[in-house]
Tab-separated table of C-alpha atoms in Angstrom:
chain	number	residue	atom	x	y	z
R	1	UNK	CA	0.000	0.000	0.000
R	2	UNK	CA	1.744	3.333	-0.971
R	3	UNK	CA	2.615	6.095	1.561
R	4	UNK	CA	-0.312	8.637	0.921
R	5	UNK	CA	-2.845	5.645	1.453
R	6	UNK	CA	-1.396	4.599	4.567
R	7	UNK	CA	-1.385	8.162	5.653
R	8	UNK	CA	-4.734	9.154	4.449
R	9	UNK	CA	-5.565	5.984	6.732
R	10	UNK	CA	-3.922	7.157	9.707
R	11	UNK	CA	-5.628	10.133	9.579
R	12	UNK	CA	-9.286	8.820	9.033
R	13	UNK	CA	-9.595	6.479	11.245
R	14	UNK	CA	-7.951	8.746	13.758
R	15	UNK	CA	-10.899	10.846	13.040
R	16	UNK	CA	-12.866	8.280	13.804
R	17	UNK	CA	-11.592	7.442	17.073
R	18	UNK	CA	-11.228	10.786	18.408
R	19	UNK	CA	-14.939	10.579	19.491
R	20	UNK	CA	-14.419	6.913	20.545
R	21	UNK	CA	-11.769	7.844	22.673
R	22	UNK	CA	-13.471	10.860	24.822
R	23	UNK	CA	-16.841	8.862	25.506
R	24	UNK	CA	-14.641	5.695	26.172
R	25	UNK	CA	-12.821	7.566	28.538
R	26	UNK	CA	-16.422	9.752	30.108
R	27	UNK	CA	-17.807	6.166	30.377
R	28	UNK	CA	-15.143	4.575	32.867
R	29	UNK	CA	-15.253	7.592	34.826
R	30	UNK	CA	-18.735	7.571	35.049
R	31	UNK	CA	-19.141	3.952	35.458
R	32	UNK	CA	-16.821	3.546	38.386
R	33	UNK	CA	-18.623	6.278	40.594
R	34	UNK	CA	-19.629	4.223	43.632
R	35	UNK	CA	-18.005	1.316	42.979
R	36	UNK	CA	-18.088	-1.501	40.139
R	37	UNK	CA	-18.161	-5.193	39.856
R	38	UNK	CA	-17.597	-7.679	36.872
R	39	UNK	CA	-20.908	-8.633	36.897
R	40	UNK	CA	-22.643	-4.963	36.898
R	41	UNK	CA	-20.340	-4.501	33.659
R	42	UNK	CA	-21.365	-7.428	32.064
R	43	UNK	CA	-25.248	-6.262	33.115
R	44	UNK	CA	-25.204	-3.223	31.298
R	45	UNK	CA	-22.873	-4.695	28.037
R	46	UNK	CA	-24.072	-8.131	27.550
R	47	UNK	CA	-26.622	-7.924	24.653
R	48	UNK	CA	-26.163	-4.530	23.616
R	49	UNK	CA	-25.753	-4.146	19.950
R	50	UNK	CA	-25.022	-0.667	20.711
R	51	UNK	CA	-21.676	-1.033	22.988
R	52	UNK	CA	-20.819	-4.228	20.237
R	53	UNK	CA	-21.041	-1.767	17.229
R	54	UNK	CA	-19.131	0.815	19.160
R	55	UNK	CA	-16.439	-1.291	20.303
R	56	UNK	CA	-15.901	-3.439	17.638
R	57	UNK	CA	-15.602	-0.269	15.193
R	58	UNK	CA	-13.292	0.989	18.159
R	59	UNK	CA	-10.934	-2.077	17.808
R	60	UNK	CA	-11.112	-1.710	13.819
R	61	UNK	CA	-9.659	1.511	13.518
R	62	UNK	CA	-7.200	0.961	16.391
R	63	UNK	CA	-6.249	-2.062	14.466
R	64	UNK	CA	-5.806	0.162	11.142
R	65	UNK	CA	-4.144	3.011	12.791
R	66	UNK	CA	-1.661	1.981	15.495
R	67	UNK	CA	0.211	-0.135	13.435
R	68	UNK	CA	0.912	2.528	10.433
R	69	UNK	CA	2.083	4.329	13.121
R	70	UNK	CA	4.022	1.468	14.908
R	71	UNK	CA	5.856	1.112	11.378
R	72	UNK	CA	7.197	4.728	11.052
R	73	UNK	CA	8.889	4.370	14.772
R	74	UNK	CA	10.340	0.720	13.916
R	75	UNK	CA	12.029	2.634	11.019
R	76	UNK	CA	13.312	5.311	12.532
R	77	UNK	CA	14.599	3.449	15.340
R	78	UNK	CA	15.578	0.248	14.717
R	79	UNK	CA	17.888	-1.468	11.994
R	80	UNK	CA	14.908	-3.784	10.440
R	81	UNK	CA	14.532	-3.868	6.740
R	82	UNK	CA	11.272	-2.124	5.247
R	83	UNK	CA	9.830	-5.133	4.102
R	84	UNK	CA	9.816	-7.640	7.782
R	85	UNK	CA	8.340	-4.443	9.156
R	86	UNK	CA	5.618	-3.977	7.123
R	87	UNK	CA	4.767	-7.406	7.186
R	88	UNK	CA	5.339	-7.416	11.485
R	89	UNK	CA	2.458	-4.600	11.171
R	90	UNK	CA	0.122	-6.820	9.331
R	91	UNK	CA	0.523	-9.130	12.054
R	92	UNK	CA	0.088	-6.634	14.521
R	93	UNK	CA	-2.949	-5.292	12.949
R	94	UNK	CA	-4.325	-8.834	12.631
R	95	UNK	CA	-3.122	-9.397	16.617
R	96	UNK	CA	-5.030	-6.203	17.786
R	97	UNK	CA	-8.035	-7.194	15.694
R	98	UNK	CA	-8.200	-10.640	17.158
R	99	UNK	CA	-7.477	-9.729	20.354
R	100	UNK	CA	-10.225	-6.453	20.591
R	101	UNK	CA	-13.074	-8.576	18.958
R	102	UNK	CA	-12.394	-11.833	21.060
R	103	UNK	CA	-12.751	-9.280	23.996
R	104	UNK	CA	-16.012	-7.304	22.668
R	105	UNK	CA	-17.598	-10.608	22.170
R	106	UNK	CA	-17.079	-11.890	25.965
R	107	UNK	CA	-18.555	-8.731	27.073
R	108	UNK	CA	-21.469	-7.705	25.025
R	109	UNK	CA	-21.883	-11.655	23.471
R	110	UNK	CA	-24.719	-14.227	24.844
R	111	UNK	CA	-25.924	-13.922	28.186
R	112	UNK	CA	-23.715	-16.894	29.521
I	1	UNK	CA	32.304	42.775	22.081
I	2	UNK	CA	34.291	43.604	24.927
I	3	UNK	CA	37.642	43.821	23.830
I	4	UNK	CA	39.448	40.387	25.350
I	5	UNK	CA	39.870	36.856	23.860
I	6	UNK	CA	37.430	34.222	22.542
I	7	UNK	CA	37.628	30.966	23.471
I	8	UNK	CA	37.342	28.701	20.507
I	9	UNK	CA	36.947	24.728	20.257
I	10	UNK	CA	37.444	23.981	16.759
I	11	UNK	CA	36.488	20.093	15.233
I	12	UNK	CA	39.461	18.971	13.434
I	13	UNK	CA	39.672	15.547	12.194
I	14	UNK	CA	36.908	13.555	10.113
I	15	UNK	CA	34.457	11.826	11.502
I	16	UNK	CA	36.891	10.746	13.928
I	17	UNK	CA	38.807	13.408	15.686
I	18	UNK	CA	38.782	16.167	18.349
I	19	UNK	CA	38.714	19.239	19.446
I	20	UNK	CA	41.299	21.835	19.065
I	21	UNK	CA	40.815	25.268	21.217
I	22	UNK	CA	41.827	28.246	20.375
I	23	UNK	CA	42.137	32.068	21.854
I	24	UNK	CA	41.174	34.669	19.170
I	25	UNK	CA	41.029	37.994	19.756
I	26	UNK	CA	37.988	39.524	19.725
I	27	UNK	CA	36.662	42.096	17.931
I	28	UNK	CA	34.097	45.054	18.014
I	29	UNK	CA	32.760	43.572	14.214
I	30	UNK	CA	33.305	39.882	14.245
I	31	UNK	CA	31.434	36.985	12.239
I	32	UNK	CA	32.014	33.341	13.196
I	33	UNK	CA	33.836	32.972	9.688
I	34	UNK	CA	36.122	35.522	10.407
I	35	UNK	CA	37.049	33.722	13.370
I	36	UNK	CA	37.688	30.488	11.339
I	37	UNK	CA	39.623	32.125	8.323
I	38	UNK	CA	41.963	33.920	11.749
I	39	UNK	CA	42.289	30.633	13.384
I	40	UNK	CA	43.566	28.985	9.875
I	41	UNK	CA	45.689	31.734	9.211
I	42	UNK	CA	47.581	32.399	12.457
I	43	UNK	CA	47.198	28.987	14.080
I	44	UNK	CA	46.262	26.170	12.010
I	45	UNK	CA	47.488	26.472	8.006
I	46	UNK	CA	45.703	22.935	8.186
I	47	UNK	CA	42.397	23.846	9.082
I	48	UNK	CA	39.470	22.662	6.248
I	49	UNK	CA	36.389	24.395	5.658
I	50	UNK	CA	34.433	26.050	2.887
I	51	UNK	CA	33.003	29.400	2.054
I	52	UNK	CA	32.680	31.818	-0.969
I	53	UNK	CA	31.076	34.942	-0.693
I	54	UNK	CA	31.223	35.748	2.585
I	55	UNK	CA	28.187	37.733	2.199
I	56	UNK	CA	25.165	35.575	2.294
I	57	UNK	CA	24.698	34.658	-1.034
I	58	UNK	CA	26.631	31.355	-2.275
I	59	UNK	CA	25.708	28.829	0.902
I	60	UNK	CA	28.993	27.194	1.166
I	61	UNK	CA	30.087	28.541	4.960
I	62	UNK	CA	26.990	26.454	6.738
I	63	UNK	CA	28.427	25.088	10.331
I	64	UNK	CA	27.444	23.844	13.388
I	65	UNK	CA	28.211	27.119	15.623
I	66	UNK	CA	27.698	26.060	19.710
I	67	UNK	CA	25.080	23.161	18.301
I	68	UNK	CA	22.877	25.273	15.724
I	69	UNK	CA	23.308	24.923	12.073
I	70	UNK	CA	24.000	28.482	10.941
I	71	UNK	CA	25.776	29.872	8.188
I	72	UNK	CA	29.062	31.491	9.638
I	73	UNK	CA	29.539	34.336	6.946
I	74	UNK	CA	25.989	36.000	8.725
I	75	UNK	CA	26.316	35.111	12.183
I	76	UNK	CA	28.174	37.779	14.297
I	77	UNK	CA	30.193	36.447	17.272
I	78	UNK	CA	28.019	38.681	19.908
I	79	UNK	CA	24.968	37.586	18.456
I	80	UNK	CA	25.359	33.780	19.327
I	81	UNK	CA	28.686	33.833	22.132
I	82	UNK	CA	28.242	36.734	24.620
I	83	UNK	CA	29.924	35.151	26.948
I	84	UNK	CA	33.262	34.908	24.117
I	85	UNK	CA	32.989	30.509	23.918
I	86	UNK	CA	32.294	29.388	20.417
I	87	UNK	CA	32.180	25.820	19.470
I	88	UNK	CA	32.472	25.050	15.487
I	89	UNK	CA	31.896	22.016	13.969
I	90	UNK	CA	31.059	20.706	10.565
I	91	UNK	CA	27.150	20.064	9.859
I	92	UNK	CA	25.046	17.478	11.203
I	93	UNK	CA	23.657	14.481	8.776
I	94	UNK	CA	26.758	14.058	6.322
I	95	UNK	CA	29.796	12.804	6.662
I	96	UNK	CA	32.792	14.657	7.947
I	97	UNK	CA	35.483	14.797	5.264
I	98	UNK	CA	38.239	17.011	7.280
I	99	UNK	CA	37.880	19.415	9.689
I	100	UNK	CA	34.724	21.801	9.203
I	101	UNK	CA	34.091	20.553	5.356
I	102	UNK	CA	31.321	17.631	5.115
I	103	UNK	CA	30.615	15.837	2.185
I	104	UNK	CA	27.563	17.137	0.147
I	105	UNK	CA	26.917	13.930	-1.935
I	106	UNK	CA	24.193	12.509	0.140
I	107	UNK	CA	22.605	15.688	0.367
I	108	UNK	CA	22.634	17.265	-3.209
I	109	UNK	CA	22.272	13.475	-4.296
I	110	UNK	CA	18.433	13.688	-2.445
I	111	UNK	CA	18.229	17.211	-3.811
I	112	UNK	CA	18.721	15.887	-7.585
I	113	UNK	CA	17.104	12.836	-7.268
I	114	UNK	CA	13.486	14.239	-6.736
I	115	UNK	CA	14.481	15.991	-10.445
I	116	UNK	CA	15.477	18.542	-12.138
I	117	UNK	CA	13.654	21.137	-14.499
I	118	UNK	CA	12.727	19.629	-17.631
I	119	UNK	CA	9.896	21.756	-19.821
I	120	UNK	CA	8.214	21.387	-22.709
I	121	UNK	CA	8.777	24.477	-24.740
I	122	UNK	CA	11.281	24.384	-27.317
I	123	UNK	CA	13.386	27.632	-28.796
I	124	UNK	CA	10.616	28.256	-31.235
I	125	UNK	CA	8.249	29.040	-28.507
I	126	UNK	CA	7.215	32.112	-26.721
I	127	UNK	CA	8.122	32.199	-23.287
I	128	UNK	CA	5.149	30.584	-21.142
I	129	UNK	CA	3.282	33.296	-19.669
I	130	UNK	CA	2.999	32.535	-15.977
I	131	UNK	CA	0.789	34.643	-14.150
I	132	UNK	CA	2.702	35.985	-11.068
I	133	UNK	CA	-0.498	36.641	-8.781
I	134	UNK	CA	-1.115	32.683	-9.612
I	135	UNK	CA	-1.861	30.649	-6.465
I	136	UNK	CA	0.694	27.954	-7.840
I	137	UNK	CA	3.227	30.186	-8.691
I	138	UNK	CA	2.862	32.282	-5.134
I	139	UNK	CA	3.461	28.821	-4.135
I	140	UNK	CA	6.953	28.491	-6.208
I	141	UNK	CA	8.077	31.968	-5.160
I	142	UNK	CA	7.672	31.190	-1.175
I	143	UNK	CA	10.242	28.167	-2.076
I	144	UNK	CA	12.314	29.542	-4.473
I	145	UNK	CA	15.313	30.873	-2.905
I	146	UNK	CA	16.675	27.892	-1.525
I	147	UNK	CA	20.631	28.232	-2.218
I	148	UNK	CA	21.106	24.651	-1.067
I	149	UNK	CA	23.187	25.439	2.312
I	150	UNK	CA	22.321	22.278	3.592
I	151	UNK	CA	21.253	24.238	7.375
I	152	UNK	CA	17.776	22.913	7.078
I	153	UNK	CA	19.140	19.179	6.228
I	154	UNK	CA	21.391	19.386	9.005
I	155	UNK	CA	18.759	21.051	11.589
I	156	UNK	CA	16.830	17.466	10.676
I	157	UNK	CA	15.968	15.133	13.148
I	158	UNK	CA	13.998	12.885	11.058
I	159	UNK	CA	17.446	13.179	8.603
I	160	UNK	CA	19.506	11.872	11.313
I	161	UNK	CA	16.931	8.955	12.034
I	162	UNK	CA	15.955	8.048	8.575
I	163	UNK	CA	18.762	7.920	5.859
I	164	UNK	CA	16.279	7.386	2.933
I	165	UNK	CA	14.342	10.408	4.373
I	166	UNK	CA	14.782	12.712	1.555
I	167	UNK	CA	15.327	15.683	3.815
I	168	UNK	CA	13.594	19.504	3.769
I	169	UNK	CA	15.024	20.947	1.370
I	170	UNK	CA	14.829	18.083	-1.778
I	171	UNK	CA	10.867	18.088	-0.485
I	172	UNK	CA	10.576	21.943	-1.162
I	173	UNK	CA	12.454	21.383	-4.191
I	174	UNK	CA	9.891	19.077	-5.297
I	175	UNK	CA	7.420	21.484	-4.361
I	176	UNK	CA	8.785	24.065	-6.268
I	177	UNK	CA	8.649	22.041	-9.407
I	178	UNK	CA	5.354	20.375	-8.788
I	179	UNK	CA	3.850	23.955	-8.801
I	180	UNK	CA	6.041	25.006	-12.033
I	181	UNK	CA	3.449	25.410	-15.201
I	182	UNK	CA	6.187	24.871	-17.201
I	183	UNK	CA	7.642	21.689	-15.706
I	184	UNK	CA	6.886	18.449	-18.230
I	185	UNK	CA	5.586	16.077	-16.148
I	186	UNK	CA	4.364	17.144	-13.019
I	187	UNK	CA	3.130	13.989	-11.994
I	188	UNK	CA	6.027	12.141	-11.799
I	189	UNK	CA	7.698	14.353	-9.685
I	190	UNK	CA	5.165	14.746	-7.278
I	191	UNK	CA	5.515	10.445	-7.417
I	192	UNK	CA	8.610	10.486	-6.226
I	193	UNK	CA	7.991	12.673	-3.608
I	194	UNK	CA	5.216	10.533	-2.518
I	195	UNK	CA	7.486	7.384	-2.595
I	196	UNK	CA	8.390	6.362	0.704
I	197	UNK	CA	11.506	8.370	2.002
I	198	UNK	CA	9.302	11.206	1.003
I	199	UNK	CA	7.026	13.626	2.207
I	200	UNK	CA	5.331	11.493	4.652
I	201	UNK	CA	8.136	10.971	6.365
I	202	UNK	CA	8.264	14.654	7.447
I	203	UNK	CA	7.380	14.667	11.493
I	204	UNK	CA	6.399	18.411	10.839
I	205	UNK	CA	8.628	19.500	13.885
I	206	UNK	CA	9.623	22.589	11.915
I	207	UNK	CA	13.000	22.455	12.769
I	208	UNK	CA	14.126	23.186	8.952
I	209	UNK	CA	11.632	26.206	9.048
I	210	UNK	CA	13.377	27.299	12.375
I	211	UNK	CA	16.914	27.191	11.101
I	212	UNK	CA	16.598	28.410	7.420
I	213	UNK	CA	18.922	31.248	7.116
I	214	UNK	CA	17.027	33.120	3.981
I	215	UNK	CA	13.619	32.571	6.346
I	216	UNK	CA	11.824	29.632	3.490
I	217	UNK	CA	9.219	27.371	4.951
I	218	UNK	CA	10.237	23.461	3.978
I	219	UNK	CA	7.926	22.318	6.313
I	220	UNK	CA	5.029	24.371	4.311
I	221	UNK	CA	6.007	22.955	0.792
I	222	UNK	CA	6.476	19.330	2.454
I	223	UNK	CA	2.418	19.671	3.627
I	224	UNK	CA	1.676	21.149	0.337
I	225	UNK	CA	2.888	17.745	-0.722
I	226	UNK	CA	1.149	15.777	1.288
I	227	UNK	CA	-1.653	17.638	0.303
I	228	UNK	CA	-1.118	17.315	-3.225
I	229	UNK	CA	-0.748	13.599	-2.875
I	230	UNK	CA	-4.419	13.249	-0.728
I	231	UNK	CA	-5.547	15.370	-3.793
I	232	UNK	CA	-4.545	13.187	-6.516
I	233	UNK	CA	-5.483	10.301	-3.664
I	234	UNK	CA	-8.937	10.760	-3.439
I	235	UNK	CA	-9.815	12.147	-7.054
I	236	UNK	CA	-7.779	9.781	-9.157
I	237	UNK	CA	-7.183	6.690	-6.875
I	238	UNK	CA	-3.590	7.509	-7.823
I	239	UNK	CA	-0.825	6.913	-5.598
């Protein structure tokens, strides 16, 4: 993928996660007022196709935007050859990816 | 100044070596390459370094003067010593050859490779009429002037990180002749501006900007690049 797509990436699905980010970050401060348990998490998550659709789009982008990032510091700061480190990013994209969904489906999948 | 003595350290050597100090008069009208030229003449015949003009205009006298890329021929002494201790060394991001020269190759080798002027018109033809008020030419005259000192290359950090990182001032030659009516193919040199090494690379720090003695924005033409390239992105799928 050439330069200007990776950085036109970067910078949309930053724009995307900008939003993400601040009611993320709103939502554990509010949730944690008074105390908070596994189980009252998994009350209000479990089920919700709203929190699914807004954390699995959360992990998408992350997955997309951390790793173009990732591969400008690896070549600025280490001696590894363009190629391994564009093809370490698609593995850390696919990582992240797995990782985030397996995680939004144990807390908004089922009711088990 | 205050009349009294300057206390020079002096880079001798390649890119091994060491410092050399020296005690040079000082004077009430002193520039940091006057210092040089009366170090090599009354202490050190040896002593390398380069410079033309002496005025400003030929970019040749660029050093690193107490850490800051500068060019020597314009800096006075009591502008950037007032306490009389001067430290000269070669620039940053090339190799040291002897002394205070560096060798330009990698530099002017970037500075070529993102092309040279190659136009359409041939003898027969009038000369292209270029409107000056022209948003893309107002673009080429904020770039123009670039004498190719090599302060802005050496002021780099991403240069000293990246060695395929074309550096500031190849990207705002690129910029100059992506804006040029005139210029052939326009395309291709935006292309290899785009490539990686290029524009993206740029961390936008501004450090080129900071440094560059005749006061040119690299920084500017290297976003006007990455514009361009989003430009040609999302209307032609190109690049």
């Amino acid at each position: 993928m050439s330069e200007a797509r990776l950085f036109l990436l970067q910078r949309l699905t930053a724009l995307v996660m900008a939003p993400l980010v601040l009611v993320h970050l709103v939502l554990i401060v509010v949730a944690v007022q008074g105390g908070l348990t596994a189980g009252e998490i998994l009350g209000r998550t479990q089920g919700s196709v709203f929190w699914g659709l807004f954390y699995g789009i959360f992990v998408l982008v992350a997955a997309i935007h951390a790793p173009i990032g990732l591969r400008n510091v690896l070549r600025e700061w280490t001696g590894i050859g363009r190629r391994p480190i564009d093809w370490l990013m698609v593995a850390f994209g696919v990582l992240l990816l797995v990782l985030g969904w397996r995680a939004v489906v144990a807390v908004v999948g089922g009711g088990a | 100044m205050a009349e009294g003595t300057l206390e020079v350290r002096i880079w001798r050597g390649g890119d091994e070596g060491a410092f050399g100090a020296y005690a040079v008069p000082a004077r009430e009208n002193q520039t940091v390459l006057d210092v040089v030229t009366e170090v090599q003449r009354r202490f050190e015949p040896s002593l390398a370094y380069r410079f033309s003009c002496r005025v400003g205009v030929c970019g040749s006298c660029a050093m690193t003067i107490n850490g800051t890329p500068r060019w020597t021929c314009r800096t006075h002494v009591k502008r950037v010593a007032p306490e009389g201790r001067l430290t000269i060394e070669p620039l940053r991001n090339m190799k040291r050859v002897k002394d205070l020269a560096c060798d330009m190759d990698g530099f002017l080798g970037k500075w070529a490779s993102v092309g040279t002027f190659e136009g359409t018109a041939t003898r027969a033809d009038p000369p292209a009429a270029i409107d000056p008020a022209s948003p893309a030419r107002r673009e080429v005259d904020a770039a123009i002037q670039c004498i190719n000192c090599a302060v802005c290359h050496a002021a780099c950090d991403v240069v000293a990180w990246d060695p395929h990182y074309l550096g500031p001032a190849a990207l705002n030659r690129a910029w100059t002749l992506y804006n040029d009516a005139r210029v052939a193919d326009r395309r291709a040199v935006l292309d290899g501006a785009l490539q990686p090494g290029g524009c993206h690379t740029c961390h936008s720090h501004g450090a080129c900007t900071e440094h560059c003695p005749v006061g040119l924005s690299p920084t500017a033409s290297i976003a006007g690049l990455k514009r361009a390239g989003l430009v040609s992105l999302l209307k032609g799928g190109r690049s």
